[in-house]
Amino acid sequence: MISTITILGKALDPIKNFEQFRHVEIESREPFEEKSFYSKIPVMYWDRSKGNNPLLNIPTGCLMVIFGRLERHPQLGLYVLAEQIRHFPSNLEK
């Protein structure tokens, strides 16, 4: 089974009752369609820390590139275990 994943998305708020996780919003489109739909994917940083966690320190609304792998959580189901994270401020000038 292939489990390596790369996603580009927008950082959303941490997930209530799961302090180590946060949602990342991704945009999807059907081929030849202009209409977008959005999905929320749960993500957790690889060291599973709550303290100085780079994933949780990224401001809400910033774009993120995440390299990681798929894992399974008993209550959340599939989530991305982030191994590398890059983020871009939401106030970038054009």
Tab-separated table of C-alpha atoms in Angstrom:
chain	number	residue	atom	x	y	z
A	1	MET	CA	0.000	0.000	0.000
A	2	ILE	CA	1.287	3.449	-0.892
A	3	SER	CA	1.178	5.705	2.127
A	4	THR	CA	3.484	8.631	1.262
A	5	ILE	CA	1.589	11.863	0.674
A	6	THR	CA	2.293	15.499	-0.221
A	7	ILE	CA	-0.424	18.094	0.289
A	8	LEU	CA	-0.735	21.831	-0.236
A	9	GLY	CA	-3.420	23.436	1.862
A	10	LYS	CA	-4.500	26.151	4.262
A	11	ALA	CA	-3.911	25.805	8.006
A	12	LEU	CA	-7.139	25.695	9.981
A	13	ASP	CA	-7.697	25.668	13.742
A	14	PRO	CA	-6.487	22.804	15.930
A	15	ILE	CA	-9.020	20.007	16.354
A	16	LYS	CA	-11.052	20.214	19.565
A	17	ASN	CA	-10.304	17.402	22.046
A	18	PHE	CA	-7.280	16.324	19.954
A	19	GLU	CA	-4.609	18.878	20.941
A	20	GLN	CA	-1.863	17.358	18.761
A	21	PHE	CA	-3.925	17.620	15.558
A	22	ARG	CA	-5.052	20.439	13.312
A	23	HIS	CA	-7.127	20.482	10.153
A	24	VAL	CA	-5.665	21.472	6.803
A	25	GLU	CA	-8.106	22.577	4.096
A	26	ILE	CA	-7.409	21.410	0.565
A	27	GLU	CA	-9.126	22.417	-2.667
A	28	SER	CA	-10.182	19.846	-5.252
A	29	ARG	CA	-11.702	20.175	-8.703
A	30	GLU	CA	-13.232	17.783	-11.143
A	31	PRO	CA	-11.550	17.774	-14.561
A	32	PHE	CA	-12.929	20.512	-16.837
A	33	GLU	CA	-15.038	21.983	-14.015
A	34	GLU	CA	-14.704	25.481	-12.580
A	35	LYS	CA	-16.409	24.564	-9.322
A	36	SER	CA	-14.113	23.759	-6.385
A	37	PHE	CA	-14.896	21.722	-3.316
A	38	TYR	CA	-12.929	21.695	-0.090
A	39	SER	CA	-11.912	18.947	2.290
A	40	LYS	CA	-10.528	19.093	5.812
A	41	ILE	CA	-7.696	16.675	6.506
A	42	PRO	CA	-6.484	15.986	10.050
A	43	VAL	CA	-2.706	16.371	10.382
A	44	MET	CA	-0.330	15.618	13.257
A	45	TYR	CA	3.404	16.396	13.488
A	46	TRP	CA	5.671	13.332	13.564
A	47	ASP	CA	7.020	13.734	17.131
A	48	ARG	CA	3.454	13.931	18.547
A	49	SER	CA	4.424	16.715	20.952
A	50	LYS	CA	2.038	19.277	22.400
A	51	GLY	CA	4.695	21.781	23.475
A	52	ASN	CA	6.883	23.458	20.856
A	53	ASN	CA	5.067	21.855	17.934
A	54	PRO	CA	5.887	23.458	14.541
A	55	LEU	CA	2.546	22.342	13.070
A	56	LEU	CA	0.538	24.010	15.838
A	57	ASN	CA	2.707	27.167	15.798
A	58	ILE	CA	1.763	28.005	12.191
A	59	PRO	CA	-0.835	30.811	12.149
A	60	THR	CA	-4.331	29.875	10.986
A	61	GLY	CA	-4.881	30.836	7.347
A	62	CYS	CA	-1.296	30.279	6.145
A	63	LEU	CA	-0.584	28.070	3.155
A	64	MET	CA	1.323	24.899	4.009
A	65	VAL	CA	3.135	22.174	2.109
A	66	ILE	CA	3.219	18.932	4.055
A	67	PHE	CA	5.254	15.839	3.281
A	68	GLY	CA	4.188	12.840	5.315
A	69	ARG	CA	2.452	9.505	5.406
A	70	LEU	CA	-1.029	8.190	6.038
A	71	GLU	CA	-1.841	6.791	9.466
A	72	ARG	CA	-5.031	5.623	11.162
A	73	HIS	CA	-6.483	7.035	14.390
A	74	PRO	CA	-9.209	5.122	16.278
A	75	GLN	CA	-11.572	8.137	16.402
A	76	LEU	CA	-10.427	10.423	13.547
A	77	GLY	CA	-9.846	7.719	10.949
A	78	LEU	CA	-7.194	8.482	8.327
A	79	TYR	CA	-4.846	11.381	9.015
A	80	VAL	CA	-1.513	12.663	7.735
A	81	LEU	CA	1.513	12.208	9.969
A	82	ALA	CA	3.624	15.204	8.883
A	83	GLU	CA	7.346	14.555	8.516
A	84	GLN	CA	8.258	17.886	6.889
A	85	ILE	CA	6.309	21.143	6.894
A	86	ARG	CA	6.843	24.392	5.010
A	87	HIS	CA	4.496	27.325	5.443
A	88	PHE	CA	3.972	30.630	3.687
A	89	PRO	CA	2.604	33.711	5.471
A	90	SER	CA	-0.954	34.646	4.541
A	91	ASN	CA	0.095	38.272	3.982
A	92	LEU	CA	2.522	37.723	1.088
A	93	GLU	CA	2.666	40.705	-1.248
A	94	LYS	CA	2.112	40.156	-4.954
